Amino acid sequence: MFRRGVAWLVAVVVVVAPGLLVVPAAVAADPVVENVVSFSDVPAGSQFATEISWLAASGISTGWDAGSGVRQYRPLESIARDAMAAFLYRHAGSPAFTAPSVSPFTDVPVGAAFYKEITWLASKGISTGWDVGGGKREYRPLSPIARDAMAAFLYRYADKPAFTAPMLSPFTDVPAGGGFYTEITWLAASGISTGWDAGNGVREYRPLNGIARDAMAAFLYRYAGQKEPADPENPAAGTVTVAPDVEILEPDQLETAQVTSNTVVLPSDQATDIKPNDVLVSGITTGTPDGLLVRVVQVVRDPGGTTLVKTKPATVPEAVVSTGGLLEVTGTPVSSEFIPAPDVVVEPDAAPTATRTGPAPTPDMARPYAAASAEVFNKSMALTRTVKGEFGKPDAPLTGDGSATLKSSVTAKATAKMTLETAFLSLKEVSVVITPSIKAEHSLTAEGSLKGQATAKLGELNSAFTFMAGPVPVVVTSNATINANFSLDGNAEVVFSSSQTVTSNHGFKYNNGAFALVNDKPTTAGIENDYKASASLTARASLDFDATIKLYGIAGITLGIGPYATTTITVTTASGQDLTWTCPLELGVEGRLGVLAGIKILGFDLGEWKATATNTWPLFTANPCQGTPVIKPSDPVPTGLIGVAAGIESAFALKADGTLWAWGFNASGNLGTGSDAYATYVPAQVLGLRKVTAVAAYGYNAYALKSDGSVWAWGSDYYGQLGNSSGGQYSSVPLEVQGLNSVRSIATNGNTAYALRSDGTVWAWGNNTKGQQGQGHTLGTGHTPLQVQGLTDVTKISGGGNSGYALKSDGSVWAWGYNGEGQLGNGTTVNSLVPVRVSGLDGVRDMVGTSYGALALRNDGTVWAWGHNGLGLLANGTYQGHSDVPVQIPGLSGIENIGANVYSVFASNGADEFWAWGNNNSGELGDGTRNTTNVPIRVQQLNGVQFVTGGLYTSYALTSDGRFWSWGENGLGQLGNGTTADSYVPQEVPAF
């Protein structure tokens, strides 16, 4: 339970006896009923009513008995110095104190009213009265207390906390260095009193004004408020002040609680600290699945049994009375559950944990930091639904003689943010904004005559999250229904595929009396579309995400988001000419936003708010079929693999149909599947990518080149490797690299990426600490692609370690970046910030960078290497030294293909010879052993290798018969065969 910071709590029951209806102990078997003290002259809603009720409930002042069960507080009467002593004494918990037998004040005789309280005050040094000469002092008990003296009382009562008074006074009527200046400015800095706004940015304290009883209640209420860190893990976030009457209930208190809209029933031993007028707060527990925020109006205690607590709704500003400025809080997920429809497949949230063995990565390959997800939910699902047309049934979803199949893949995730600013029970600003991101992929296949619309339910998504305003949880629950829809009108054989990711902000904002809905225009990304048609047809595919979002299960917002794709395919036949077609496409979002119950729980009342915002946002239009050959659904679909790439402990396979598949370790989302799963042990499709023509990977990033010349990236963005200003530390879905087009080849060394454009120029982005970007300097890193200086007529690019490589059309090789072990091959070990020519090499037809050097394949079939030799790269029979110029690999001739993983290299003649050398700690050479070698060895198990590459300790090859092989380390599923067992010989990957 949250502990209130004032000692009077331990003595409440004794002090409040005059104001509470407490049954005498002699009849303890009967329930004990405790009610809130109320005053006839302090109506609910009046100024300082909350503070006065707290003062009474705490036993500091229970007012006067006016007879007939009526009590008065007399809020506007001035408070005298004797009463002030009593207030502070009770506020301190009525501590044990023996009043002196001789009064220290001549005007406060022994036994006088408040004698004990006044002498306790004097003993603590809070007030020692006035020296009237002759060794005598006066307290002047009936004199009213002024605001300046009140500041002094509270400052001393607080034990004179360390405080440096400001050089410039915050009040025009309290000059710097004047009487009680330190005490008054401390009071202001503590938020206990900020004075009056006199206009034009000027404030007054009015130090000589007297203190009325209502203002005294406010002073003590604010003083008793408990300052707590707004975010315990972020000191810069400042503090919030929690009301002194707040009780934050712990889960074990509520384990067996029975909670209704106006009662809480607890075991008596769990309710001992709950008093009338308390504000009870709870996060999500067994007993409070929607959280709890209520004010206590009555407590009925059954000794030895249960305690019935009667409540009424409270508001957030009653719990967090001051934020000390605008507080911004990110939603923290508590739970998330997706209940799928019977035929919906749900992607698991996590994969089995795998243990990695073998040598650790080098510092340059250290895994990047991946921030914990702040998403309040993140679920992926897939549906396949076939609907047949029906005749004679006008209410059927589809009419006609055809059938349609919808395949939908959806990822729904969201973040949430709250802003809050309060100033002692007064709400200044509050906003709650939910930012959903909906990834929808639809493939609609239709044949025959069809007209109508069909809906398929994907499921229900329930989630709960909290905004932590210091120690106070603001609980939010979300319940959403997700449906996929399609409509058709025409008679054709059609395949229409569409994909987009829609992100938008929805919520509300209240600021100083003004209320507005937040319903921003969505943004769309990852747009992909594909068409095949034999005749004309109109098609539409859409998704409905309808959610109700509540605070403490009471009130909040309703929202609906509907990403849609609609197209009219028109196929035209002209006599003697080929078919032509058009397919105007519109992608957009339909949205709805409304408010539930006025959201009173946040501290403002909209009355009967009925406005609902509805919008339709067309976001993208195109006619991708215009001027292109008509593709019919019956046209053959290409099969097989056309590309392979490997990250540190992950791999990618590019199929001939333009789809990309990934498996292995998923650090920083580098698989691109949209999942935060630790690892994937069988190939999974990379989200949102079609028409891919090339793939590159290294470290914890991957890149895809599409047929339109655009480049897409995902994984770590620590150095800006994603080439996209999205602002995250990583992305688990592909993002388009900005500022690039007409690209024909891509490469990466892990922290820096390279693109070769059709004009023969090379572009780079990401890390530049060693000059890897080829800009002539090492200044900065960034997501903006920049042209590598001095390179033209380039035909191939590669990355390795912290260096870049380019092969030009004249057969020369150029390198730039790190050169500590001769990686640049130019006869030096000095880094180069611009490309330099590799010495002594010409007639080169292929080259590849490695972690510490590079390989080149010449037209005569010989292989050359340069760089660090610690793992035998140079194949010279040693593991020592380096070469800063290319040296020929002995014993190899007639080579057609070369490749490398991080610490090993390979060469193949494309037929019956496949050679490997370098590191073999996990069997990555494929020869059936774990023996590292510094000379090429023949790998007998593979023939006809056309392409070979690898990751940290795992290797991959494509052979001429179309088969795909993997071998080496498999602790994170790198082999793609569904197991975690290493293999020292090549094994065929089952999925391909």
Coordinates of C-alpha atoms in Angstrom, one line a residue, residues 129-406:
G129 CA 6.4 34.1 20.4
W130 CA 7.5 37.7 21.1
D131 CA 10.1 38.9 23.7
V132 CA 8.3 41.6 25.8
G133 CA 11.3 42.3 28.0
G134 CA 12.2 41.3 31.5
G135 CA 12.7 37.7 30.4
K136 CA 9.1 37.3 29.5
R137 CA 7.5 36.2 26.2
E138 CA 4.0 36.4 24.8
Y139 CA 2.4 34.0 22.3
R140 CA -0.7 36.3 21.5
P141 CA -3.0 33.3 21.0
L142 CA -6.0 35.2 19.8
S143 CA -4.2 37.2 17.2
P144 CA -5.0 36.3 13.6
I145 CA -2.2 34.7 11.7
A146 CA -1.0 36.4 8.5
R147 CA 0.1 34.8 5.3
D148 CA 3.8 35.6 5.8
A149 CA 3.8 34.1 9.3
M150 CA 1.9 31.1 8.0
A151 CA 4.8 30.5 5.6
A152 CA 7.3 30.7 8.5
F153 CA 5.2 28.3 10.6
L154 CA 5.1 25.7 7.8
Y155 CA 8.8 26.1 6.9
R156 CA 9.9 25.5 10.5
Y157 CA 7.3 22.7 10.8
A158 CA 9.1 21.1 7.8
D159 CA 12.3 21.3 9.9
K160 CA 13.7 24.1 7.8
P161 CA 14.5 22.2 4.7
A162 CA 17.6 23.1 2.6
F163 CA 16.5 25.8 0.2
T164 CA 18.2 28.6 -1.6
A165 CA 15.9 31.6 -2.1
P166 CA 15.8 33.0 -5.6
M167 CA 17.6 36.2 -6.5
L168 CA 14.4 37.5 -8.1
S169 CA 11.2 37.4 -6.2
P170 CA 8.3 35.5 -7.8
F171 CA 5.9 38.1 -6.1
T172 CA 5.8 41.8 -6.6
D173 CA 4.8 42.5 -3.0
V174 CA 7.5 40.3 -1.4
P175 CA 10.9 42.0 -2.1
A176 CA 14.0 39.9 -2.1
G177 CA 15.6 39.9 1.4
G178 CA 12.4 41.1 3.1
G179 CA 10.8 39.5 6.1
F180 CA 10.2 35.8 5.8
Y181 CA 11.5 36.0 2.1
T182 CA 13.1 32.5 2.3
E183 CA 10.0 31.0 3.9
I184 CA 7.5 32.5 1.4
T185 CA 9.6 31.6 -1.7
W186 CA 10.0 28.1 -0.3
L187 CA 6.3 27.9 0.0
A188 CA 5.9 29.0 -3.6
A189 CA 8.6 26.6 -4.8
S190 CA 6.9 23.7 -3.0
G191 CA 3.6 24.5 -4.8
I192 CA 1.8 25.1 -1.5
S193 CA 0.9 28.6 -2.4
T194 CA 1.5 30.4 -5.7
G195 CA -0.4 33.6 -4.7
W196 CA -2.7 35.6 -7.0
D197 CA -2.4 36.4 -10.7
A198 CA -2.4 40.2 -10.9
G199 CA -2.3 40.2 -14.7
N200 CA 0.5 40.9 -17.2
G201 CA 2.5 38.0 -15.9
V202 CA 2.7 39.5 -12.4
R203 CA 1.8 37.6 -9.2
E204 CA 1.1 38.8 -5.6
Y205 CA 1.5 36.9 -2.4
R206 CA -0.3 39.5 -0.1
P207 CA 1.8 38.6 2.9
L208 CA 0.0 40.6 5.5
N209 CA -3.5 39.3 4.7
G210 CA -5.0 37.1 7.3
I211 CA -5.5 33.3 6.8
A212 CA -9.1 32.1 6.7
R213 CA -10.0 28.6 7.9
D214 CA -10.7 27.4 4.4
A215 CA -7.4 28.6 3.1
M216 CA -5.7 27.0 6.1
A217 CA -7.2 23.7 5.0
A218 CA -5.8 24.2 1.5
F219 CA -2.3 25.1 2.9
L220 CA -2.1 21.9 5.0
Y221 CA -3.6 19.7 2.3
R222 CA -0.9 20.8 -0.2
Y223 CA 1.8 20.5 2.4
A224 CA 0.7 17.0 3.2
G225 CA 0.8 16.0 -0.5
Q226 CA 3.5 13.4 -1.2
K227 CA 6.0 14.3 -3.9
E228 CA 6.9 11.3 -6.0
P229 CA 9.1 10.8 -9.1
A230 CA 7.0 11.2 -12.2
D231 CA 9.2 8.4 -13.7
P232 CA 11.5 6.6 -11.2
E233 CA 13.8 5.6 -14.1
N234 CA 14.0 9.1 -15.5
P235 CA 14.9 11.8 -13.0
A236 CA 14.5 14.5 -15.7
A237 CA 10.8 13.7 -15.8
G238 CA 10.4 15.7 -12.5
T239 CA 7.9 14.9 -9.8
V240 CA 4.2 14.7 -9.2
T241 CA 2.3 15.5 -6.0
V242 CA 0.0 12.7 -4.8
A243 CA -3.0 13.8 -2.7
P244 CA -2.5 13.1 1.0
D245 CA -5.7 11.1 1.1
V246 CA -4.7 8.6 -1.6
E247 CA -4.4 4.9 -0.8
I248 CA -2.8 2.9 -3.6
L249 CA -4.0 -0.7 -3.0
E250 CA -1.7 -3.5 -3.6
P251 CA -2.6 -6.7 -5.5
D252 CA -2.5 -8.9 -2.4
Q253 CA -5.2 -6.6 -0.8
L254 CA -7.5 -7.1 -3.7
E255 CA -6.9 -10.8 -4.4
T256 CA -10.3 -11.7 -2.9
A257 CA -11.9 -8.3 -3.2
Q258 CA -15.5 -7.9 -4.6
V259 CA -15.7 -4.7 -6.5
T260 CA -18.9 -3.1 -7.9
S261 CA -19.5 0.4 -9.3
N262 CA -20.1 1.8 -5.8
T263 CA -18.7 -0.7 -3.3
V264 CA -15.5 -2.6 -2.4
V265 CA -15.6 -5.5 -0.1
L266 CA -12.3 -6.5 1.5
P267 CA -11.1 -8.8 4.2
S268 CA -10.9 -6.7 7.4
D269 CA -7.2 -7.2 7.8
Q270 CA -6.7 -5.7 4.3
A271 CA -8.7 -2.6 5.0
T272 CA -7.3 -1.3 8.3
D273 CA -5.8 1.8 6.7
I274 CA -8.9 2.7 4.6
K275 CA -10.8 5.7 6.0
P276 CA -13.8 7.8 4.9
N277 CA -12.9 10.4 2.3
D278 CA -9.8 8.4 1.1
V279 CA -9.2 8.1 -2.7
L280 CA -8.6 4.5 -3.5
V281 CA -6.4 3.7 -6.5
S282 CA -5.5 0.4 -8.0
G283 CA -3.9 -0.9 -11.1
I284 CA -5.0 -4.1 -12.8
T285 CA -5.4 -6.9 -10.3
T286 CA -7.4 -10.0 -9.9
G287 CA -10.1 -8.1 -8.0
T288 CA -9.9 -4.9 -10.2
P289 CA -9.5 -6.0 -13.8
D290 CA -10.3 -2.5 -15.0
G291 CA -8.3 -0.7 -12.3
L292 CA -9.9 1.4 -9.5
L293 CA -10.3 5.1 -8.9
V294 CA -12.9 6.0 -6.3
R295 CA -13.5 8.1 -3.2
V296 CA -14.6 6.5 0.0
V297 CA -18.0 7.8 1.4
Q298 CA -18.5 5.2 4.2
V299 CA -16.6 2.3 5.8
V300 CA -18.5 -0.5 7.6
R301 CA -16.2 -2.8 9.5
D302 CA -17.3 -6.2 10.6
P303 CA -14.7 -7.2 13.3
G304 CA -13.0 -10.4 12.3
G305 CA -14.9 -10.6 9.0
T306 CA -15.0 -8.2 6.0
T307 CA -15.1 -4.5 5.5
L308 CA -17.6 -2.9 3.2
V309 CA -16.3 0.3 1.6
K310 CA -18.9 2.4 -0.1
T311 CA -17.6 4.6 -2.8
K312 CA -18.3 7.2 -5.5
P313 CA -16.3 7.9 -8.6
A314 CA -13.2 10.0 -8.2
T315 CA -11.1 11.8 -10.8
V316 CA -7.5 11.7 -11.7
P317 CA -6.8 15.2 -10.4
E318 CA -8.1 14.1 -7.0
A319 CA -5.3 11.6 -6.9
V320 CA -2.5 13.4 -8.7
V321 CA -3.1 16.9 -7.4
S322 CA -0.1 18.6 -9.1
T323 CA 2.2 17.6 -11.9
G324 CA 4.6 20.6 -11.7
G325 CA 4.1 21.2 -15.5
L326 CA 3.0 19.1 -18.4
L327 CA 3.6 15.4 -17.8
E328 CA 4.0 13.1 -20.8
V329 CA 3.5 9.4 -20.2
T330 CA 3.8 6.4 -22.5
G331 CA 1.4 3.5 -22.2
T332 CA 2.9 0.4 -20.5
P333 CA 1.4 -2.9 -21.7
V334 CA -0.1 -5.1 -19.0
S335 CA -1.9 -7.8 -21.0
S336 CA -3.0 -8.6 -24.5
E337 CA -5.2 -11.3 -25.8
F338 CA -6.4 -12.2 -29.2
I339 CA -9.4 -14.5 -29.6
P340 CA -9.4 -15.7 -33.2
A341 CA -12.3 -16.8 -35.3
P342 CA -12.2 -20.6 -35.8
D343 CA -10.4 -20.5 -39.2
V344 CA -7.9 -17.8 -38.3
V345 CA -4.2 -18.6 -37.8
V346 CA -2.4 -16.5 -35.2
E347 CA 1.3 -15.9 -35.3
P348 CA 2.9 -16.8 -31.9
D349 CA 4.2 -13.9 -29.8
A350 CA 7.5 -15.6 -29.1
A351 CA 9.7 -18.4 -30.2
P352 CA 11.6 -20.9 -28.0
T353 CA 14.7 -19.6 -26.3
A354 CA 17.9 -20.9 -28.0
T355 CA 21.3 -21.0 -26.4
R356 CA 24.2 -19.8 -28.6
T357 CA 27.6 -21.5 -28.3
G358 CA 30.9 -20.9 -29.9
P359 CA 33.2 -17.8 -30.1
A360 CA 31.7 -14.5 -29.3
P361 CA 31.2 -11.9 -32.0
T362 CA 33.9 -9.3 -32.4
P363 CA 33.2 -5.7 -31.0
D364 CA 32.3 -4.5 -34.5
M365 CA 29.6 -7.2 -34.6
A366 CA 28.2 -6.7 -31.1
R367 CA 24.5 -7.0 -31.0
P368 CA 22.8 -3.6 -31.1
Y369 CA 20.7 -2.4 -28.3
A370 CA 17.0 -3.2 -28.9
A371 CA 14.6 -1.1 -26.9
A372 CA 11.8 -2.9 -25.1
S373 CA 8.6 -2.5 -27.1
A374 CA 6.3 0.2 -25.8
E375 CA 3.4 -1.2 -27.9
V376 CA 0.3 -1.8 -25.9
F377 CA -0.6 -4.6 -28.2
N378 CA 1.0 -6.3 -31.2
K379 CA -0.8 -9.3 -32.9
S380 CA -0.5 -10.9 -36.3
M381 CA -3.1 -13.1 -37.9
A382 CA -4.0 -14.7 -41.2
L383 CA -7.3 -15.9 -42.8
T384 CA -8.3 -17.7 -45.9
R385 CA -12.0 -17.7 -46.7
T386 CA -13.7 -19.0 -49.9
V387 CA -17.2 -17.8 -50.7
K388 CA -19.3 -19.2 -53.6
G389 CA -21.9 -17.2 -55.4
E390 CA -25.6 -18.2 -55.1
F391 CA -28.6 -17.8 -57.4
G392 CA -32.0 -16.9 -56.2
K393 CA -31.0 -15.7 -52.8
P394 CA -30.9 -11.9 -52.7
D395 CA -29.7 -11.9 -49.1
A396 CA -26.6 -14.0 -50.0
P397 CA -23.2 -12.3 -49.6
L398 CA -22.4 -13.0 -53.2
T399 CA -24.7 -13.7 -56.1
G400 CA -23.7 -15.4 -59.3
D401 CA -22.1 -18.6 -60.6
G402 CA -18.5 -17.9 -59.5
S403 CA -16.5 -18.1 -56.3
A404 CA -14.0 -15.9 -54.5
T405 CA -11.2 -16.6 -52.1
L406 CA -9.8 -14.0 -49.8

